[in-house]
Coordinates of C-alpha atoms and ligand atoms in Angstrom, one line a residue:
M30 CA 0.0 0.1 -0.1
N31 CA 1.5 3.4 -0.9
V32 CA 1.6 6.4 2.0
S33 CA -1.6 7.9 0.3
D34 CA -3.8 4.9 0.1
A35 CA -2.8 4.3 3.9
L36 CA -3.6 7.8 5.0
R37 CA -6.3 8.9 2.8
G38 CA -9.4 9.9 4.9
R39 CA -7.7 9.0 8.2
F40 CA -8.0 11.4 11.3
I41 CA -4.7 12.2 12.6
V42 CA -3.7 14.2 15.9
L43 CA -0.5 15.8 15.5
G44 CA 1.2 17.0 18.7
V45 CA 4.1 19.7 18.2
T46 CA 6.1 20.4 21.4
G47 CA 8.7 23.0 22.4
S48 CA 11.7 21.9 20.4
I49 CA 14.0 23.7 18.0
A50 CA 12.6 21.0 15.5
A51 CA 9.2 22.3 15.9
Y52 CA 9.8 23.9 12.2
K53 CA 10.1 20.4 10.6
S54 CA 6.5 19.2 11.9
I55 CA 5.1 22.2 9.7
E56 CA 6.3 19.9 6.7
L57 CA 5.0 16.7 8.3
A58 CA 1.5 18.3 8.5
R59 CA 1.9 19.5 5.1
R60 CA 2.8 15.8 3.6
L61 CA 0.1 14.1 5.7
T62 CA -2.5 16.6 4.7
Q63 CA -1.4 16.2 1.1
A64 CA -1.6 12.5 1.5
G65 CA -5.5 12.7 2.2
A66 CA -5.5 12.8 6.1
T67 CA -7.2 15.1 8.2
V68 CA -4.5 16.5 10.5
Q69 CA -5.6 18.0 13.7
V70 CA -2.6 20.1 15.0
V71 CA -2.3 20.5 18.9
M72 CA 0.4 22.5 20.1
S73 CA 2.1 22.9 23.3
R74 CA 2.7 26.5 24.7
S75 CA 6.3 26.3 24.3
A76 CA 5.7 25.1 20.7
T77 CA 4.2 28.3 20.1
E78 CA 7.5 30.0 21.1
F79 CA 8.9 28.3 18.1
V80 CA 6.4 28.3 15.3
R81 CA 3.1 30.1 15.0
P82 CA -0.3 28.4 14.8
I83 CA -1.3 30.0 11.8
T84 CA 1.2 28.1 9.6
F85 CA -0.3 24.9 10.7
Q86 CA -3.7 26.1 10.3
A87 CA -3.1 27.4 6.8
L88 CA -1.5 24.0 5.8
T89 CA -4.1 21.8 7.6
Y90 CA -7.2 23.7 6.8
R91 CA -8.1 23.4 10.3
P92 CA -7.8 25.4 13.6
V93 CA -4.9 24.5 15.7
E94 CA -5.6 24.0 19.4
V95 CA -3.2 25.2 22.1
E96 CA -5.3 26.0 25.3
M97 CA -7.1 23.4 27.2
F98 CA -9.6 25.9 28.6
Q99 CA -10.0 27.7 25.5
I100 CA -10.5 24.9 23.1
Q101 CA -12.0 25.8 19.6
D102 CA -13.9 22.5 19.4
E103 CA -17.1 23.3 20.0
R104 CA -18.3 19.9 21.3
A105 CA -19.1 18.9 25.0
A106 CA -15.7 17.5 26.4
G107 CA -14.0 18.7 23.6
H108 CA -10.6 18.3 25.5
V109 CA -11.0 14.4 25.4
A110 CA -13.0 14.3 21.9
M111 CA -9.8 14.8 19.8
G112 CA -8.0 11.7 22.0
R113 CA -11.4 9.6 21.3
E114 CA -11.6 10.3 17.6
A115 CA -7.9 10.2 16.7
E116 CA -6.9 6.9 14.4
V117 CA -3.3 7.8 15.4
I118 CA -1.8 10.3 17.7
V119 CA 2.0 11.5 16.6
V120 CA 3.8 13.7 18.9
A121 CA 6.8 15.2 16.6
P122 CA 8.8 16.7 17.7
A123 CA 8.5 15.0 21.3
T124 CA 10.6 17.2 23.6
A125 CA 12.0 15.5 27.1
H126 CA 9.2 17.4 28.9
V127 CA 6.5 15.8 27.0
I128 CA 8.2 12.5 27.2
S129 CA 8.3 12.6 31.2
R130 CA 4.7 13.9 31.1
L131 CA 3.3 11.3 29.0
A132 CA 5.4 8.5 31.0
N133 CA 3.6 9.7 34.2
G134 CA 0.2 9.7 32.7
M135 CA -0.3 13.5 33.4
A136 CA -2.7 15.4 31.9
D137 CA -1.6 19.3 32.3
D138 CA -1.9 20.2 29.1
L139 CA -4.0 19.6 25.8
I140 CA -1.4 17.3 24.3
A141 CA -0.8 15.0 27.5
T142 CA -4.8 15.1 27.9
T143 CA -5.6 14.1 24.4
V144 CA -2.8 11.2 24.7
L145 CA -4.3 10.1 28.1
A146 CA -7.5 10.1 26.8
T147 CA -7.0 7.8 23.5
S148 CA -7.3 4.4 22.7
A149 CA -5.6 4.9 19.3
P150 CA -1.9 4.2 18.5
V151 CA 0.8 6.7 19.9
V152 CA 3.8 7.5 17.9
I153 CA 6.4 9.8 19.5
A154 CA 9.3 11.2 17.8
P155 CA 11.5 12.7 20.2
A156 CA 14.1 15.4 19.4
M157 CA 16.7 17.0 22.0
E158 CA 20.1 17.6 23.0
T159 CA 22.2 14.5 23.4
H160 CA 22.7 14.6 27.2
M161 CA 19.1 15.1 27.4
W162 CA 18.2 12.2 25.3
Q163 CA 21.2 10.0 27.1
N164 CA 20.1 11.1 30.5
P165 CA 18.6 8.0 32.3
A166 CA 15.5 9.9 33.2
T167 CA 14.5 10.2 29.8
Q168 CA 15.5 6.8 28.7
E169 CA 13.5 5.3 31.8
N170 CA 10.5 7.4 30.5
I171 CA 11.1 6.0 27.0
A172 CA 11.4 2.6 28.2
R173 CA 8.0 3.1 30.2
L174 CA 6.4 4.4 27.2
R175 CA 7.5 1.7 24.8
A176 CA 6.4 -1.2 27.6
R177 CA 3.0 0.7 27.2
G178 CA 3.1 0.2 23.3
V179 CA 3.8 3.6 22.4
R180 CA 5.7 3.6 19.2
V181 CA 9.1 5.7 19.4
V182 CA 10.8 6.9 16.5
D183 CA 14.5 6.9 17.7
P184 CA 16.2 10.3 17.1
E185 CA 19.2 10.2 14.9
S186 CA 22.8 11.0 15.4
G187 CA 24.0 14.1 13.8
P188 CA 24.8 18.0 14.4
L189 CA 22.6 19.3 16.6
A190 CA 21.2 22.9 17.6
S191 CA 23.3 23.2 20.6
G192 CA 26.4 22.7 18.4
D193 CA 27.2 19.1 19.7
V194 CA 27.1 16.0 17.3
G195 CA 25.4 13.2 18.7
P196 CA 21.9 11.4 18.9
G197 CA 19.1 13.6 19.5
R198 CA 18.0 14.8 16.1
L199 CA 14.5 14.3 15.0
A200 CA 14.2 11.3 12.9
S201 CA 13.5 12.0 9.2
L202 CA 10.0 12.8 8.1
E203 CA 10.0 9.9 5.9
K204 CA 10.5 7.6 9.1
I205 CA 7.9 9.4 11.2
E206 CA 5.4 8.9 8.3
A207 CA 6.3 5.6 7.9
A208 CA 5.6 4.9 11.6
V209 CA 2.4 6.5 11.4
V210 CA 1.5 4.5 8.4
D211 CA 2.4 1.3 10.4
A212 CA 0.4 2.2 13.4
L213 CA -2.6 2.7 11.2
S214 CA -2.4 -0.5 9.2
S215 CA -1.4 -2.6 11.9
S216 CA -3.4 -1.6 14.8
A217 CA -6.2 -3.9 14.0
A218 CA -4.4 -6.7 12.1
L219 CA -5.1 -9.3 14.8
A220 CA -8.3 -7.7 16.3
G221 CA -10.3 -10.4 17.9
R222 CA -7.4 -13.1 17.9
R223 CA -5.8 -15.0 20.7
V224 CA -2.2 -15.6 20.5
I225 CA -0.2 -17.2 23.0
V226 CA 3.8 -16.4 23.1
T227 CA 6.3 -18.5 25.3
A228 CA 9.6 -16.5 26.2
G229 CA 12.7 -16.6 28.0
P230 CA 14.6 -19.8 29.5
T231 CA 13.2 -22.7 31.5
V232 CA 14.8 -23.5 34.8
E233 CA 15.5 -27.3 35.6
A234 CA 15.9 -27.8 39.0
I235 CA 19.1 -29.7 40.3
D236 CA 18.0 -29.1 44.2
P237 CA 16.0 -26.6 46.3
V238 CA 19.0 -23.9 45.4
R239 CA 20.3 -25.0 42.3
F240 CA 19.1 -25.2 38.6
V241 CA 20.3 -25.7 34.9
S242 CA 19.2 -23.1 32.6
N243 CA 20.3 -21.1 29.7
R244 CA 21.3 -17.9 28.3
S245 CA 17.9 -16.7 26.9
S246 CA 16.9 -13.2 28.1
G247 CA 13.2 -13.4 26.9
K248 CA 13.6 -10.1 24.9
M249 CA 12.2 -11.7 21.6
G250 CA 9.2 -13.2 23.2
Y251 CA 8.3 -10.4 25.1
A252 CA 8.7 -7.7 22.0
I253 CA 6.3 -10.3 20.2
A254 CA 4.0 -10.3 22.9
Q255 CA 3.7 -6.7 22.8
A256 CA 3.6 -6.3 19.2
A257 CA 0.6 -8.7 19.1
R258 CA -1.1 -6.7 21.6
D259 CA -0.4 -3.4 19.6
A260 CA -2.2 -5.4 16.8
G261 CA -5.4 -6.0 18.7
A262 CA -4.6 -9.6 19.9
E263 CA -5.5 -11.0 23.2
V264 CA -2.2 -12.2 24.2
T265 CA -1.2 -14.7 26.6
L266 CA 2.5 -14.9 27.7
V267 CA 4.2 -18.0 29.3
T268 CA 7.3 -17.0 30.5
G269 CA 10.5 -18.6 32.1
P270 CA 12.1 -16.2 34.9
T271 CA 13.3 -13.1 33.1
A272 CA 14.6 -9.6 34.3
L273 CA 12.0 -8.1 32.0
R274 CA 8.8 -6.3 32.6
A275 CA 5.7 -7.6 31.0
P276 CA 4.1 -5.5 28.6
N277 CA 0.8 -4.2 30.2
G278 CA -2.5 -5.7 29.1
V279 CA -1.1 -9.1 28.3
R280 CA -1.9 -12.1 30.3
V281 CA 1.1 -13.5 32.0
I282 CA 1.6 -17.0 33.2
P283 CA 5.0 -17.7 34.8
V284 CA 6.5 -20.9 34.8
E285 CA 9.8 -22.7 35.7
S286 CA 10.7 -26.0 34.1
A287 CA 9.8 -27.2 30.4
E288 CA 7.2 -29.4 32.0
D289 CA 5.4 -26.5 33.7
M290 CA 5.6 -24.7 30.1
Q291 CA 4.2 -27.6 28.3
D292 CA 1.3 -27.7 30.9
A293 CA 0.7 -24.2 30.8
V294 CA 0.4 -23.9 27.1
L295 CA -1.6 -27.1 26.6
A296 CA -4.1 -25.7 28.9
V297 CA -5.1 -22.8 27.0
L298 CA -4.3 -24.2 23.8
P299 CA -7.8 -24.8 22.5
E300 CA -8.9 -21.2 22.8
M301 CA -5.9 -20.2 20.4
D302 CA -5.6 -18.8 16.9
A303 CA -1.7 -18.9 17.0
V304 CA 1.1 -20.0 19.1
V305 CA 4.5 -18.6 18.9
M306 CA 7.1 -20.4 20.7
A307 CA 10.1 -18.2 21.5
A308 CA 11.1 -19.5 24.8
A309 CA 14.4 -21.4 25.0
I310 CA 13.2 -24.8 26.5
A311 CA 15.9 -26.9 27.9
D312 CA 16.0 -30.1 26.0
Y313 CA 17.4 -31.8 29.3
R314 CA 16.4 -31.7 32.9
P315 CA 18.2 -33.4 35.9
L316 CA 17.0 -37.1 36.1
E317 CA 16.8 -36.6 39.9
V318 CA 15.8 -33.7 41.8
S319 CA 17.2 -33.7 45.3
H320 CA 14.6 -32.1 47.9
R321 CA 17.4 -31.2 50.0
K322 CA 20.1 -29.2 49.1
I323 CA 23.3 -31.3 48.1
K324 CA 26.1 -31.1 50.5
K325 CA 29.7 -30.7 49.1
R326 CA 30.5 -32.8 51.9
D327 CA 28.3 -35.5 50.6
A328 CA 29.2 -35.0 46.9
G329 CA 33.2 -35.0 47.5
S330 CA 35.5 -33.6 44.6
E331 CA 33.3 -34.4 41.5
L332 CA 29.6 -34.5 41.4
T333 CA 27.8 -36.1 38.4
I334 CA 24.3 -35.0 37.3
R335 CA 22.5 -37.2 35.2
M336 CA 20.1 -35.6 32.8
T337 CA 17.0 -36.8 31.0
E338 CA 15.2 -35.7 28.0
N339 CA 12.5 -33.2 28.5
P340 CA 9.1 -33.5 26.7
D341 CA 9.1 -32.1 22.9
V342 CA 6.9 -29.1 23.8
L343 CA 6.6 -28.0 20.3
K344 CA 5.6 -31.6 19.1
A345 CA 2.9 -32.0 21.8
I346 CA 1.3 -28.6 20.6
I347 CA 1.4 -29.7 17.1
A348 CA -0.4 -32.9 18.0
A349 CA -2.9 -31.1 20.3
R350 CA -4.0 -27.8 18.1
R351 CA -7.0 -27.3 16.3
P352 CA -6.0 -27.6 12.4
K353 CA -6.5 -23.8 11.9
T354 CA -4.1 -22.9 15.0
I355 CA -0.8 -21.4 13.4
V356 CA 2.1 -22.5 15.0
V357 CA 5.5 -20.5 14.9
G358 CA 8.6 -22.4 16.1
F359 CA 12.1 -20.6 16.8
K360 CA 15.4 -22.4 15.7
A361 CA 18.5 -20.9 17.2
E362 CA 21.7 -22.8 16.1
S363 CA 25.5 -21.9 16.0
G364 CA 25.6 -22.0 11.9
E365 CA 23.3 -23.8 9.7
A366 CA 20.2 -22.3 11.1
T367 CA 18.4 -22.3 8.1
A368 CA 18.9 -25.6 7.0
E369 CA 17.8 -26.8 10.5
A370 CA 14.7 -24.6 10.1
E371 CA 13.7 -26.3 7.1
R372 CA 14.1 -29.6 8.5
M373 CA 11.8 -28.4 11.4
L374 CA 9.1 -27.2 9.0
R375 CA 9.1 -30.6 7.1
E376 CA 9.4 -32.9 10.1
K377 CA 7.3 -31.1 12.6
K378 CA 4.5 -29.7 10.8
V379 CA 5.2 -25.9 12.1
D380 CA 3.8 -23.2 10.2
L381 CA 6.5 -21.0 10.3
V382 CA 9.9 -21.2 11.7
I383 CA 12.3 -18.3 12.9
A384 CA 15.9 -19.3 12.1
N385 CA 18.5 -17.3 14.1
D386 CA 22.0 -17.9 13.8
I387 CA 23.8 -17.4 17.4
S388 CA 27.2 -17.2 16.0
D389 CA 26.3 -14.2 14.2
P390 CA 27.2 -11.2 16.6
S391 CA 24.2 -9.1 16.1
S392 CA 21.9 -12.1 17.0
V393 CA 23.8 -13.3 20.5
F394 CA 21.6 -14.0 23.5
G395 CA 20.6 -10.8 25.4
S396 CA 21.2 -8.4 22.5
D397 CA 18.5 -6.0 21.4
T398 CA 19.2 -6.7 17.6
D399 CA 18.8 -9.9 15.7
R400 CA 19.5 -11.2 12.3
V401 CA 16.8 -13.9 11.5
T402 CA 15.5 -15.7 8.9
F403 CA 11.6 -16.4 8.2
V404 CA 11.2 -20.0 6.8
S405 CA 7.7 -21.1 5.6
A406 CA 6.0 -23.0 2.7
D407 CA 5.9 -19.5 1.2
G408 CA 9.9 -19.8 0.9
V409 CA 12.8 -18.5 2.9
E410 CA 13.1 -14.8 3.6
A411 CA 16.3 -13.5 5.2
L412 CA 16.0 -10.2 7.0
P413 CA 18.8 -7.6 7.6
V414 CA 19.8 -7.0 11.2
L415 CA 17.0 -5.3 12.8
A416 CA 15.8 -4.4 16.4
K417 CA 13.9 -7.2 18.0
T418 CA 10.9 -5.0 18.5
E419 CA 11.1 -4.5 14.4
V420 CA 11.4 -8.4 14.0
A421 CA 8.5 -8.8 16.3
R422 CA 6.3 -6.5 14.3
R423 CA 7.3 -8.2 11.0
L424 CA 6.5 -11.9 12.6
V425 CA 3.0 -10.2 13.7
A426 CA 2.3 -9.1 10.1
K427 CA 3.0 -12.5 8.8
L428 CA 0.9 -14.0 11.5
A429 CA -2.0 -11.6 10.8
E430 CA -1.6 -12.5 6.9
R431 CA -1.5 -16.2 7.5
L432 CA -4.7 -15.9 9.8
A433 CA -6.6 -13.9 7.1
R434 CA -6.0 -16.6 4.5
Ligands
FMN14 C1 15.7 27.4 22.0 C2 15.3 26.6 22.9 C3 15.3 25.1 22.1 C4 14.9 24.1 22.8 N1 14.9 22.7 22.2 C5 14.5 21.8 22.8 C6 14.6 20.4 22.2 O1 14.9 20.1 21.0 N2 14.2 19.3 23.0 C7 13.5 19.6 24.4 O2 13.2 18.4 24.7 N3 13.6 20.7 24.8 C8 13.9 21.8 24.2 N4 13.9 23.1 24.8 C9 13.3 23.1 26.1 C10 11.8 23.0 26.1 O3 11.5 24.1 25.5 C11 11.2 23.3 27.5 O4 11.6 22.0 28.3 C12 9.6 23.1 27.5 O5 9.3 23.2 28.8 C13 9.1 21.8 26.8 O6 7.8 22.2 27.0 P1 6.7 21.3 26.1 O7 7.0 19.9 26.2 O8 5.4 21.5 26.7 O9 6.7 22.0 24.7 C14 14.3 24.1 24.2 C15 14.3 25.4 24.7 C16 14.8 26.4 24.0 C17 14.8 27.6 24.5

């Protein structure tokens, strides 16, 4: 779909805040309007110090709103009407100040109130001086917003108004526009669908204090859960222990062992439209679990732990699923991951396999990026190095497309 097809007739609220980059959003407003969208501009008071409302008004053919208590929208509760009617809200540029207020759920001006009152997707494009951007306060606020499903168009590196060179410059208008289009097109792609995502490692007990586990961080699975939720799905996240905060609005079932994970997934499987198996499930577990802490004194200088095979959770799911339930598997291998994924596709009757070569430095456990290959009956699609959040979005788009077939 081209940009005009995606934007024509859509109602977009454009929030403009007090950054030197505010002049760039004049061009953004013009582009969105020219593509056929109705663009309602809302400016913070600070933003009006940088650019005048009349400029936006002339380009969008609509009055610009600034003051909550003098709103020009004559409907009752005009202060929340824009948030309710918006199909997407984009705050560009977003200052450190507005990011902080949004992260805290404040409603002290019209932009913050509109965002708080919306159920539409929210896109923010931060712009600020490098130190402000890198400050832990800003980064924590950004992380909180992301966890709630706010789409962040990361600022770019380059010369800044302050004279510094570094990250903080407003992303290109093409990128912001693409994020708006993506938010509009994916926000209902999985509406009414139930999706289960497994994530993280499993933990196999040796005794009450020791265990065998793996280095899975859970980041991929959590990103998929969040992307599926953003696409309108009802999401259940079955997760081994991780250091991550689960996305809001997702049902979380914490588990420890591979057997726990299998039980949890099978219990809810009949209701599911799709199962995404992103967890790193241990292949083996200690054959015997000591109910008391194994004493060094008793074990001596060598300790042998015999391991036994865990159930093949994926196989159990394939056997138990309804024919329409789509199953996505992951194959992490040190080399030849794609060939292994193709084998998994054939032998296990999985619908889609995400192959991940963990010997590739951009795909190591715990990193925020990944280079994966989608393997399905449609063919093999190798993706470039991407943020895990972006891999998750593309996976969700694939899932939506398959479910719609
Ligand atoms: C010349 C000038 C440029 C500024 N540029 C930025 C900026 O790029 N990003 C930012 O976060 N704040 C910037 N500020 C500070 C904000 O304007 C200030 O924090 C303000 O309270 C933001 O309010 P708002 O978020 O409601 O628009 C700038 C201030 C001045 C005076």
